[in-house]
Tab-separated table of C-alpha atoms and ligand atoms in Angstrom:
chain	number	residue	atom	x	y	z
A	217	MET	CA	33.693	24.435	20.338
A	218	GLN	CA	30.098	25.312	19.579
A	219	LEU	CA	27.496	24.230	22.114
A	220	TYR	CA	25.431	22.362	19.516
A	221	LYS	CA	28.130	19.724	19.190
A	222	ASP	CA	27.299	18.527	22.726
A	223	GLN	CA	23.541	18.479	22.319
A	224	ASN	CA	21.250	15.887	20.801
A	225	LEU	CA	18.426	18.106	19.716
A	226	ARG	CA	15.223	16.394	18.687
A	227	VAL	CA	12.397	18.137	16.847
A	228	HIS	CA	8.870	17.042	16.056
A	229	ASN	CA	8.618	16.756	12.271
A	230	SER	CA	5.014	17.154	11.090
A	231	LEU	CA	5.916	15.300	7.896
A	232	SER	CA	6.801	12.046	9.690
A	233	GLY	CA	4.664	12.720	12.766
A	234	LYS	CA	7.693	11.813	14.895
A	235	LYS	CA	10.372	13.415	16.981
A	236	GLU	CA	13.574	13.191	14.954
A	237	LEU	CA	17.219	13.893	15.709
A	238	PHE	CA	17.933	17.332	14.274
A	239	GLN	CA	20.727	17.253	11.715
A	240	PRO	CA	21.005	20.350	9.543
A	241	ILE	CA	21.777	19.989	5.849
A	242	ASN	CA	24.985	22.035	6.185
A	243	GLU	CA	26.819	21.553	9.458
A	244	GLY	CA	26.603	24.552	11.745
A	245	HIS	CA	24.091	26.357	9.512
A	246	ILE	CA	20.314	26.424	9.612
A	247	GLY	CA	17.863	27.763	7.041
A	248	MET	CA	14.438	28.420	8.539
A	249	TYR	CA	11.329	29.781	6.811
A	250	VAL	CA	8.168	30.794	8.655
A	251	CYS	CA	4.972	31.963	6.942
A	252	GLY	CA	4.442	35.572	7.946
A	253	PRO	CA	1.228	37.586	8.293
A	254	THR	CA	-1.178	38.829	5.635
A	255	VAL	CA	-1.103	42.504	6.514
A	256	TYR	CA	-4.749	43.548	6.167
A	257	SER	CA	-5.618	43.950	9.884
A	258	ASN	CA	-3.984	44.287	13.292
A	259	VAL	CA	-1.995	41.215	14.237
A	260	HIS	CA	-3.971	38.636	16.222
A	261	LEU	CA	-2.783	37.367	19.573
A	262	GLY	CA	-2.947	33.804	18.207
A	263	ASN	CA	-0.551	34.759	15.402
A	264	CYS	CA	1.699	36.418	17.976
A	265	ARG	CA	1.904	33.084	19.769
A	266	THR	CA	3.024	31.332	16.560
A	267	PHE	CA	5.709	33.947	15.834
A	268	MET	CA	6.819	33.915	19.483
A	269	SER	CA	7.240	30.120	19.344
A	270	PHE	CA	9.481	30.365	16.293
A	271	ASP	CA	11.329	33.299	17.872
A	272	MET	CA	12.150	31.046	20.847
A	273	ILE	CA	13.317	28.326	18.439
A	274	PHE	CA	15.432	30.860	16.488
A	275	ARG	CA	16.911	32.111	19.769
A	276	TYR	CA	17.768	28.611	20.994
A	277	PHE	CA	19.503	27.733	17.711
A	278	LYS	CA	21.539	30.932	17.996
A	279	HIS	CA	22.337	30.183	21.629
A	280	LEU	CA	23.663	26.773	20.583
A	281	GLY	CA	26.017	28.509	18.173
A	282	PHE	CA	24.305	27.740	14.854
A	283	LYS	CA	24.449	30.328	12.097
A	284	VAL	CA	20.771	30.779	11.329
A	285	ARG	CA	19.188	32.425	8.309
A	286	TYR	CA	15.618	33.046	9.389
A	287	VAL	CA	13.220	34.152	6.640
A	288	ARG	CA	9.721	35.321	7.558
A	289	ASN	CA	7.668	36.852	4.767
A	290	ILE	CA	5.041	39.566	4.593
A	291	THR	CA	2.015	38.651	2.453
A	292	ASP	CA	1.010	41.888	0.773
A	293	ALA	CA	-0.889	40.465	-2.230
A	294	GLY	CA	-2.551	37.322	-3.496
A	295	HIS	CA	-4.216	36.059	-0.305
A	296	LEU	CA	-7.893	35.704	-1.189
A	297	GLU	CA	-10.694	35.662	1.376
A	298	ASN	CA	-11.411	32.057	0.627
A	299	ASP	CA	-8.579	29.537	0.558
A	300	ALA	CA	-10.149	27.882	-2.514
A	301	ASP	CA	-9.030	30.613	-4.934
A	302	GLU	CA	-12.285	32.500	-4.620
A	303	GLY	CA	-13.356	35.843	-3.240
A	304	GLU	CA	-11.560	39.156	-3.114
A	305	ASP	CA	-7.935	39.802	-2.213
A	306	LYS	CA	-7.978	40.503	1.548
A	307	ILE	CA	-5.840	43.617	1.203
A	308	ALA	CA	-7.707	45.018	-1.823
A	309	LYS	CA	-11.007	44.541	0.010
A	310	LYS	CA	-9.799	46.482	3.050
A	311	ALA	CA	-8.430	49.229	0.774
A	312	LYS	CA	-11.807	49.586	-0.939
A	313	LEU	CA	-13.589	49.654	2.425
A	314	GLU	CA	-11.346	52.399	3.799
A	315	GLN	CA	-10.956	54.193	0.448
A	316	ILE	CA	-7.174	54.087	0.534
A	317	GLU	CA	-4.487	52.509	-1.639
A	318	PRO	CA	-3.791	48.799	-1.028
A	319	MET	CA	-0.184	49.730	-0.231
A	320	GLU	CA	-1.455	52.093	2.492
A	321	VAL	CA	-3.217	49.122	4.061
A	322	VAL	CA	-0.011	47.109	3.784
A	323	GLN	CA	2.077	49.887	5.338
A	324	ARG	CA	-0.321	50.494	8.235
A	325	TYR	CA	-0.567	46.862	9.287
A	326	THR	CA	3.079	46.033	8.669
A	327	VAL	CA	3.962	48.814	11.103
A	328	ASP	CA	1.444	47.459	13.630
A	329	PHE	CA	2.864	43.962	13.206
A	330	HIS	CA	6.445	45.122	13.821
A	331	ASN	CA	5.496	47.307	16.791
A	332	THR	CA	3.541	44.519	18.457
A	333	LEU	CA	6.257	41.903	17.975
A	334	GLN	CA	8.838	44.350	19.299
A	335	LYS	CA	6.788	44.807	22.478
A	336	PHE	CA	6.834	41.020	22.883
A	337	ASN	CA	10.624	41.176	22.454
A	338	LEU	CA	10.810	39.140	19.247
A	339	LEU	CA	14.056	39.373	17.336
A	340	PRO	CA	13.688	40.528	13.735
A	341	PRO	CA	14.160	37.747	11.157
A	342	SER	CA	17.303	37.754	9.000
A	343	ILE	CA	15.239	38.521	5.875
A	344	GLU	CA	11.636	39.729	5.679
A	345	PRO	CA	10.678	39.539	1.987
A	346	THR	CA	7.336	40.617	0.517
A	347	ALA	CA	5.162	38.817	-2.040
A	348	THR	CA	4.928	41.903	-4.280
A	349	GLY	CA	8.722	42.172	-4.298
A	350	HIS	CA	8.997	38.674	-5.811
A	351	ILE	CA	6.503	38.623	-8.694
A	352	ILE	CA	9.249	37.867	-11.239
A	353	GLU	CA	10.457	34.835	-9.272
A	354	GLN	CA	6.874	33.584	-8.971
A	355	ILE	CA	6.287	33.912	-12.729
A	356	GLU	CA	9.499	31.932	-13.381
A	357	ILE	CA	8.302	29.052	-11.171
A	358	ILE	CA	4.920	28.986	-12.963
A	359	LYS	CA	6.696	28.802	-16.359
A	360	ASP	CA	8.762	25.926	-15.015
A	361	ILE	CA	5.747	23.967	-13.716
A	362	LEU	CA	3.886	24.570	-17.018
A	363	GLU	CA	6.885	23.226	-18.927
A	364	LYS	CA	6.891	20.089	-16.778
A	365	GLY	CA	3.243	19.551	-17.722
A	366	LEU	CA	1.961	19.849	-14.152
A	367	ALA	CA	-0.050	23.047	-14.638
A	368	TYR	CA	-2.437	24.373	-17.278
A	369	GLU	CA	-3.642	27.768	-18.490
A	370	VAL	CA	-7.303	28.743	-18.816
A	371	ASN	CA	-8.451	32.254	-19.833
A	372	GLY	CA	-5.383	34.025	-18.468
A	373	SER	CA	-5.228	32.016	-15.195
A	374	VAL	CA	-2.841	29.152	-14.479
A	375	TYR	CA	-3.792	26.213	-12.253
A	376	PHE	CA	-1.702	23.479	-10.676
A	377	ASP	CA	-2.822	20.024	-11.849
A	378	VAL	CA	-3.069	18.105	-8.566
A	379	VAL	CA	-4.353	14.867	-10.127
A	380	LYS	CA	-1.499	14.725	-12.652
A	381	PHE	CA	1.030	15.578	-9.926
A	382	ASN	CA	-0.331	12.815	-7.706
A	383	GLU	CA	0.485	10.198	-10.365
A	384	ASP	CA	4.200	10.402	-9.515
A	385	HIS	CA	4.091	12.207	-6.156
A	386	GLU	CA	2.086	12.034	-2.977
A	387	TYR	CA	-0.245	15.020	-2.617
A	388	GLY	CA	-1.517	15.205	0.980
A	389	LYS	CA	1.449	13.580	2.731
A	390	LEU	CA	1.976	16.453	5.177
A	391	SER	CA	-1.626	16.690	6.361
A	392	GLY	CA	-2.237	12.947	6.156
A	393	ARG	CA	-4.851	13.171	3.404
A	394	LYS	CA	-5.403	10.979	0.378
A	395	LEU	CA	-6.346	12.566	-2.925
A	396	GLU	CA	-9.010	9.904	-3.596
A	397	ASP	CA	-10.773	10.796	-0.308
A	398	MET	CA	-10.552	14.501	-1.080
A	399	ILE	CA	-12.117	13.930	-4.505
A	400	ALA	CA	-14.882	11.776	-3.006
A	401	ASN	CA	-15.696	14.515	-0.489
A	402	THR	CA	-15.905	17.523	-2.819
A	403	ARG	CA	-18.693	18.787	-4.983
A	404	GLU	CA	-18.675	18.364	-8.730
A	405	LEU	CA	-17.275	21.241	-10.732
A	406	THR	CA	-19.857	23.431	-12.422
A	407	ALA	CA	-19.700	24.530	-16.062
A	408	GLN	CA	-18.290	27.985	-15.204
A	409	ASP	CA	-15.399	26.513	-13.162
A	410	GLU	CA	-12.072	26.859	-14.915
A	411	LYS	CA	-10.347	24.088	-12.978
A	412	LYS	CA	-10.097	20.517	-14.242
A	413	ASN	CA	-10.449	19.179	-10.686
A	414	PRO	CA	-11.706	20.882	-7.515
A	415	GLN	CA	-8.360	20.098	-5.799
A	416	ASP	CA	-6.363	22.112	-8.351
A	417	PHE	CA	-5.170	25.459	-7.067
A	418	ALA	CA	-4.271	28.773	-8.712
A	419	LEU	CA	-0.666	29.641	-9.460
A	420	TRP	CA	-1.744	32.781	-11.323
A	421	LYS	CA	-5.118	34.477	-11.404
A	422	LYS	CA	-6.325	36.725	-14.183
A	423	ALA	CA	-7.159	40.205	-12.853
A	424	GLU	CA	-10.690	41.377	-13.528
A	425	PRO	CA	-10.872	44.996	-14.800
A	426	GLN	CA	-11.742	46.341	-11.302
A	427	HIS	CA	-8.852	44.508	-9.591
A	428	ILE	CA	-6.249	47.096	-8.525
A	429	MET	CA	-3.323	44.844	-7.565
A	430	ARG	CA	-2.164	43.496	-10.933
A	431	TRP	CA	1.046	42.671	-12.748
A	432	PRO	CA	1.842	41.809	-16.372
A	433	SER	CA	2.703	38.175	-17.123
A	434	PRO	CA	2.996	35.829	-20.146
A	435	TRP	CA	-0.693	34.972	-19.496
A	436	GLY	CA	-1.919	38.585	-19.297
A	437	ASP	CA	-2.443	40.959	-16.348
A	438	GLY	CA	-3.039	39.175	-13.085
A	439	PHE	CA	-1.675	38.328	-9.664
A	440	PRO	CA	0.076	35.291	-8.140
A	441	GLY	CA	-1.637	32.619	-6.075
A	442	TRP	CA	-1.046	32.814	-2.327
A	443	HIS	CA	0.774	29.476	-1.951
A	444	LEU	CA	3.309	30.372	-4.627
A	445	GLU	CA	4.939	33.315	-2.852
A	446	CYS	CA	6.295	31.136	-0.041
A	447	THR	CA	7.792	28.690	-2.530
A	448	ALA	CA	9.405	31.554	-4.470
A	449	MET	CA	10.830	33.340	-1.431
A	450	SER	CA	12.000	30.269	0.492
A	451	THR	CA	13.761	28.874	-2.594
A	452	LYS	CA	15.358	32.229	-3.396
A	453	TYR	CA	16.843	32.801	0.069
A	454	LEU	CA	17.289	29.270	1.445
A	455	GLY	CA	17.757	27.055	-1.608
A	456	GLU	CA	15.744	24.228	-3.170
A	457	THR	CA	15.937	22.142	0.015
A	458	PHE	CA	16.276	23.786	3.420
A	459	ASP	CA	16.134	22.730	7.067
A	460	ILE	CA	12.977	24.056	8.693
A	461	HIS	CA	9.643	25.357	7.491
A	462	GLY	CA	7.303	26.572	10.194
A	463	GLY	CA	3.883	28.101	10.569
A	464	GLY	CA	0.598	27.845	12.395
A	465	MET	CA	-1.213	24.493	12.475
A	466	ASP	CA	-3.994	25.983	10.306
A	467	LEU	CA	-1.530	26.438	7.425
A	468	LYS	CA	-0.734	22.723	7.096
A	469	PHE	CA	-3.548	22.282	4.593
A	470	PRO	CA	-3.894	23.507	1.953
A	471	HIS	CA	-1.089	26.113	2.144
A	472	HIS	CA	1.907	23.971	3.096
A	473	GLU	CA	0.678	20.958	1.140
A	474	CYS	CA	0.543	23.176	-1.964
A	475	GLU	CA	4.026	24.549	-1.236
A	476	ILE	CA	5.395	21.000	-1.237
A	477	ALA	CA	3.599	20.208	-4.515
A	478	GLN	CA	4.864	23.374	-6.256
A	479	ALA	CA	8.443	22.855	-5.133
A	480	GLU	CA	8.519	19.161	-6.022
A	481	ALA	CA	6.920	19.892	-9.408
A	482	SER	CA	9.436	22.590	-10.225
A	483	THR	CA	12.713	21.230	-8.767
A	484	GLY	CA	11.957	17.520	-8.396
A	485	LYS	CA	13.184	17.773	-4.799
A	486	SER	CA	11.463	17.709	-1.441
A	487	PRO	CA	11.776	21.344	-0.280
A	488	VAL	CA	11.912	20.940	3.497
A	489	LYS	CA	13.670	18.561	5.882
A	490	TYR	CA	11.680	19.393	9.046
A	491	TRP	CA	8.147	20.796	8.964
A	492	MET	CA	7.147	22.386	12.276
A	493	HIS	CA	3.708	23.612	13.320
A	494	ALA	CA	2.717	25.734	16.285
A	495	ASN	CA	-0.656	25.179	17.911
A	496	MET	CA	-3.429	27.665	18.528
A	497	LEU	CA	-4.366	29.972	21.339
A	498	THR	CA	-7.904	29.889	22.735
A	499	LEU	CA	-9.581	32.447	24.981
A	500	ASN	CA	-11.589	31.295	28.022
A	501	GLY	CA	-11.813	27.796	26.579
A	502	LYS	CA	-13.185	28.853	23.208
A	503	LYS	CA	-11.775	29.595	19.780
A	504	MET	CA	-10.852	33.255	19.366
A	505	SER	CA	-13.108	34.978	16.878
A	506	LYS	CA	-13.852	38.597	16.120
A	507	SER	CA	-17.438	37.852	15.095
A	508	THR	CA	-18.429	36.232	18.427
A	509	GLY	CA	-16.565	38.854	20.496
A	510	ASN	CA	-14.378	36.151	22.083
A	511	ASN	CA	-11.279	38.032	21.019
A	512	ILE	CA	-8.601	40.287	22.451
A	513	TYR	CA	-5.839	42.227	20.714
A	514	PRO	CA	-2.368	42.606	22.240
A	515	SER	CA	-2.828	46.390	22.558
A	516	GLU	CA	-6.033	45.824	24.579
A	517	ILE	CA	-4.127	43.640	27.059
A	518	PHE	CA	-1.368	46.248	27.500
A	519	SER	CA	-3.811	49.155	27.903
A	520	GLY	CA	-6.416	47.325	30.003
A	521	ASP	CA	-9.039	48.514	27.507
A	522	ASN	CA	-11.108	45.295	27.398
A	523	ASN	CA	-13.956	43.493	29.184
A	524	ILE	CA	-12.146	40.180	29.464
A	525	LEU	CA	-9.264	40.689	31.902
A	526	SER	CA	-9.369	42.133	35.426
A	527	LYS	CA	-6.151	44.128	35.071
A	528	ILE	CA	-3.326	45.268	32.799
A	529	TYR	CA	-0.665	42.679	31.948
A	530	SER	CA	2.753	43.621	30.615
A	531	PRO	CA	4.088	42.161	27.355
A	532	ALA	CA	6.791	40.304	29.343
A	533	VAL	CA	4.145	38.582	31.485
A	534	VAL	CA	2.140	37.600	28.392
A	535	ARG	CA	5.284	36.229	26.757
A	536	PHE	CA	6.147	34.304	29.931
A	537	PHE	CA	2.599	32.888	29.934
A	538	MET	CA	2.982	31.762	26.291
A	539	MET	CA	6.331	30.102	27.047
A	540	GLN	CA	4.758	28.078	29.873
A	541	ALA	CA	3.049	25.861	27.278
A	542	HIS	CA	4.715	23.622	24.706
A	543	TYR	CA	4.469	25.161	21.240
A	544	THR	CA	2.601	22.106	19.864
A	545	SER	CA	-0.101	22.211	22.593
A	546	ILE	CA	-3.270	24.254	22.523
A	547	LEU	CA	-2.950	27.076	25.053
A	548	ASP	CA	-5.914	28.720	26.754
A	549	LEU	CA	-5.654	32.344	27.799
A	550	SER	CA	-7.758	33.510	30.730
A	551	ASP	CA	-7.526	36.047	33.527
A	552	GLU	CA	-6.669	33.346	36.095
A	553	ALA	CA	-3.956	31.900	33.885
A	554	LEU	CA	-2.391	35.337	33.333
A	555	LEU	CA	-2.598	36.143	37.053
A	556	ALA	CA	-0.759	32.922	37.856
A	557	SER	CA	1.879	33.669	35.200
A	558	GLU	CA	2.340	37.182	36.538
A	559	LYS	CA	3.005	35.806	40.022
A	560	GLY	CA	5.515	33.328	38.625
A	561	TYR	CA	7.153	36.006	36.498
A	562	HIS	CA	7.714	38.257	39.552
A	563	ARG	CA	9.079	35.365	41.624
A	564	LEU	CA	11.532	34.556	38.854
A	565	MET	CA	12.618	38.170	38.321
A	566	GLU	CA	13.003	38.744	42.046
A	567	ALA	CA	15.226	35.693	42.370
A	568	MET	CA	17.314	36.800	39.394
A	569	THR	CA	17.719	40.290	40.833
A	570	SER	CA	18.757	38.951	44.246
A	571	LEU	CA	21.221	36.513	42.702
A	572	LYS	CA	23.952	39.147	42.425
A	573	ASP	CA	24.024	39.765	46.179
A	574	LEU	CA	23.843	36.115	47.138
A	575	LYS	CA	26.358	35.136	49.830
A	576	THR	CA	28.753	32.388	48.799
A	577	GLY	CA	30.234	29.642	50.945
A	578	ALA	CA	32.867	26.935	50.704
A	579	THR	CA	30.490	24.287	49.357
A	580	SER	CA	27.231	24.024	47.419
A	581	ASP	CA	24.033	22.286	48.475
A	582	PHE	CA	22.698	22.847	44.960
A	583	ASP	CA	24.220	20.802	42.108
A	584	VAL	CA	24.239	23.590	39.523
A	585	ALA	CA	26.018	21.607	36.774
A	586	ALA	CA	23.409	18.817	36.901
A	587	TRP	CA	20.623	21.402	36.944
A	588	LYS	CA	22.108	23.194	33.925
A	589	GLN	CA	22.140	19.940	31.928
A	590	LYS	CA	18.475	19.410	32.826
A	591	CYS	CA	17.697	22.819	31.308
A	592	TYR	CA	19.422	21.791	28.075
A	593	ASP	CA	17.730	18.383	28.110
A	594	ALA	CA	14.332	20.097	28.265
A	595	MET	CA	15.105	22.363	25.316
A	596	ASN	CA	16.690	19.518	23.338
A	597	ASP	CA	13.455	17.579	23.669
A	598	ASP	CA	11.577	19.498	20.955
A	599	PHE	CA	11.960	22.876	22.703
A	600	ASN	CA	10.094	21.866	25.848
A	601	THR	CA	9.781	25.296	27.451
A	602	PRO	CA	7.311	24.222	30.209
A	603	ILE	CA	9.870	21.705	31.515
A	604	LEU	CA	12.629	24.302	31.177
A	605	ILE	CA	10.546	26.760	33.228
A	606	ALA	CA	9.915	24.091	35.889
A	607	ASN	CA	13.706	23.747	36.138
A	608	LEU	CA	14.091	27.526	36.398
A	609	PHE	CA	11.738	27.495	39.385
A	610	ASP	CA	13.798	24.745	40.946
A	611	ALA	CA	16.704	27.204	40.819
A	612	VAL	CA	14.483	29.936	42.303
A	613	LYS	CA	13.703	27.618	45.230
A	614	HIS	CA	17.429	27.092	45.891
A	615	ILE	CA	18.208	30.816	45.555
A	616	ASN	CA	15.587	31.578	48.199
A	617	LEU	CA	16.939	28.853	50.520
A	618	ILE	CA	20.459	30.265	50.143
A	619	LYS	CA	19.091	33.743	50.867
A	620	ASP	CA	17.505	32.407	54.064
A	621	ASP	CA	20.818	30.763	55.096
A	622	GLN	CA	19.301	27.289	54.814
A	623	GLU	CA	21.620	26.291	51.960
A	624	THR	CA	25.002	27.402	50.694
A	625	ILE	CA	26.513	27.914	47.257
A	626	SER	CA	30.155	28.175	46.179
A	627	SER	CA	31.289	31.200	44.198
A	628	GLU	CA	31.965	29.086	41.058
A	629	ASP	CA	28.491	27.576	41.244
A	630	LYS	CA	26.954	30.981	41.805
A	631	GLU	CA	28.657	32.258	38.674
A	632	LEU	CA	27.491	29.253	36.644
A	633	LEU	CA	23.957	29.636	37.990
A	634	GLU	CA	23.842	33.310	37.086
A	635	MET	CA	25.223	32.705	33.593
A	636	THR	CA	22.816	29.842	32.882
A	637	LEU	CA	19.769	31.652	34.228
A	638	ASN	CA	20.574	34.773	32.210
A	639	ALA	CA	21.049	32.684	29.064
A	640	PHE	CA	17.792	30.733	29.367
A	641	VAL	CA	15.535	33.492	30.699
A	642	TYR	CA	16.753	36.480	28.692
A	643	ASP	CA	18.413	35.013	25.580
A	644	VAL	CA	16.423	31.832	24.892
A	645	LEU	CA	12.948	32.497	26.310
A	646	GLY	CA	13.255	36.197	25.459
A	647	ILE	CA	11.707	37.236	28.783
A	648	GLU	CA	12.552	40.823	29.633
A	649	ASN	CA	12.955	42.031	33.168
A	650	GLN	CA	10.307	44.718	33.076
A	651	ALA	CA	10.587	45.258	36.783
A	652	LEU	CA	11.325	48.823	37.820
A	653	THR	CA	14.193	50.875	36.401
A	654	LYS	CA	17.123	51.587	38.712
A	655	ASP	CA	15.932	55.108	39.613
A	656	ASP	CA	12.342	54.003	40.183
A	657	SER	CA	13.546	51.124	42.230
A	658	LYS	CA	15.794	53.355	44.355
A	659	ALA	CA	12.918	55.739	45.066
A	660	LEU	CA	10.539	52.878	45.835
A	661	THR	CA	13.029	51.228	48.169
A	662	GLY	CA	13.490	54.554	49.971
A	663	VAL	CA	9.736	55.031	50.436
A	664	MET	CA	9.313	51.419	51.555
A	665	GLU	CA	12.118	51.718	54.104
A	666	LEU	CA	10.435	54.824	55.486
A	667	LEU	CA	7.058	53.046	55.744
A	668	ILE	CA	8.649	50.022	57.399
A	669	GLN	CA	10.363	52.369	59.897
A	670	ILE	CA	7.067	54.137	60.700
A	671	ARG	CA	5.406	50.732	61.144
A	672	ASN	CA	8.185	49.547	63.473
A	673	ASP	CA	7.905	52.763	65.533
A	674	ALA	CA	4.121	52.283	65.746
A	675	ARG	CA	4.596	48.722	66.940
A	676	ALA	CA	7.184	49.802	69.506
A	677	ASN	CA	4.608	52.299	70.807
A	678	LYS	CA	1.928	49.555	70.829
A	679	ASP	CA	-0.001	51.551	68.200
A	680	PHE	CA	-1.187	48.399	66.400
A	681	ALA	CA	-3.983	50.240	64.577
A	682	THR	CA	-1.361	52.182	62.580
A	683	SER	CA	1.009	49.256	62.030
A	684	ASP	CA	-1.853	47.015	60.802
A	685	LYS	CA	-3.169	49.788	58.584
A	686	ILE	CA	0.210	50.128	56.869
A	687	ARG	CA	0.493	46.377	56.295
A	688	ASP	CA	-3.123	45.988	55.049
A	689	GLU	CA	-2.999	48.962	52.700
A	690	LEU	CA	0.267	47.720	51.214
A	691	THR	CA	-1.204	44.226	50.754
A	692	ALA	CA	-4.120	45.796	48.889
A	693	LEU	CA	-1.565	47.403	46.559
A	694	GLY	CA	0.068	44.044	45.966
A	695	ILE	CA	3.060	44.703	48.233
A	696	GLN	CA	3.814	42.047	50.836
A	697	LEU	CA	5.769	42.739	54.036
A	698	LYS	CA	7.777	39.913	55.515
A	699	ASP	CA	9.181	40.048	59.054
A	700	GLY	CA	12.413	38.071	59.348
A	701	LYS	CA	15.306	37.875	61.748
A	702	ASP	CA	17.235	40.540	59.776
A	703	GLY	CA	14.297	42.953	59.851
A	704	THR	CA	11.363	43.516	57.528
A	705	SER	CA	11.568	43.043	53.758
A	706	PHE	CA	9.010	43.590	51.050
A	707	SER	CA	8.029	42.016	47.758
A	708	ILE	CA	5.750	43.144	44.949
A	709	ASN	CA	3.321	40.652	43.437
B	977	LIG	ZN1	3.438	30.547	3.527
């Protein structure tokens, strides 16, 4: 029997604003769509957090035994600088700036995106479609919406008629806005505006002669509106109504609101059962922004090439740090926070490594079955990774007590503990053990044993200057010596 049959998973649905019992449309199957990156620059750390959150969700669904089709797109055309259908295409602008083809921009930053996510140990989605690969599907949806009378053509561009749509539907229901308020708060249209109402948005934009990224259509050469690609690709691969649509909080309006409007206009159905939004990442208490310099790229964290952090942090530590916050909470990245996460990460990895050699006894002082259920309860409560991690550290505490002979564990419980820890840490949270490789570790252990021996000899000879020097120098390197009844051991922080 699949694990999901035993679990009451609840997810926060942005559409209702409530935690709801998760019931997929087709039993045992989940269709999930997440808005991917616009590939015109290196991927931001904030975006990495969003994709990492949905990676954890994807992993947990798989762990529970669901068959998941996870679609995450690549936006390689149609995303204008300004969300209100104005300004240049972000990719075309970068191409002009660097004097290369738009598709060279797309290739360069798609590769960077994949490399970065791989370092963070994200699983690839089931399908990764591109906007330019689905122009035909987008044109078909526009034709459909035009036929239903909910869009209009002006000078080779096609706009979605929000006011008309709102007569029979509710535009703004996801972001909690009312069309009347939006109208009251926007400027009047000027004579050169093509739109009937400022809230209308482009489904198709006519390409000016200098615009490089263009495709033929029934309305002349042009390019699709940004919101439309997600409707086209999610419908194509997941159907007219699917289980989960995710993305960053900033996409709720207008992007996701427009997706709902397009889908409802074209199919008459609500496209998504559960809308999920991941919150943002701040840096030292402030919004991350390239223009103010309060910004750091993943590669700068891994190389140490930055003025913000005191040391290098590994991708596994950064991922562990991200998982310590709930995906719907704002998370603040700082040197202190990463240092604390790094300490926790090493404690966890050390405990997991020592688990294999743990002595077993006739009975257990640690109720592993109850603890395991607590881990599931945390994840079933809208993927509460901080509570899950608190439970993992509860296990670490017991492992260390068993190691110190202060508690015992039976062999069955030890096996269950090991299996559960491996599943939650490696499979669900996607935390890699980036501790030393076997060979490195063997060499290090050998050197450490030698140093400990020299220190013991020095102490036996009352040469405390040497023994203290060894201990202090090792501490400075982040290696702690611990004198116990079975001799001296060491740990790396
Ligand atoms: Zn999207």
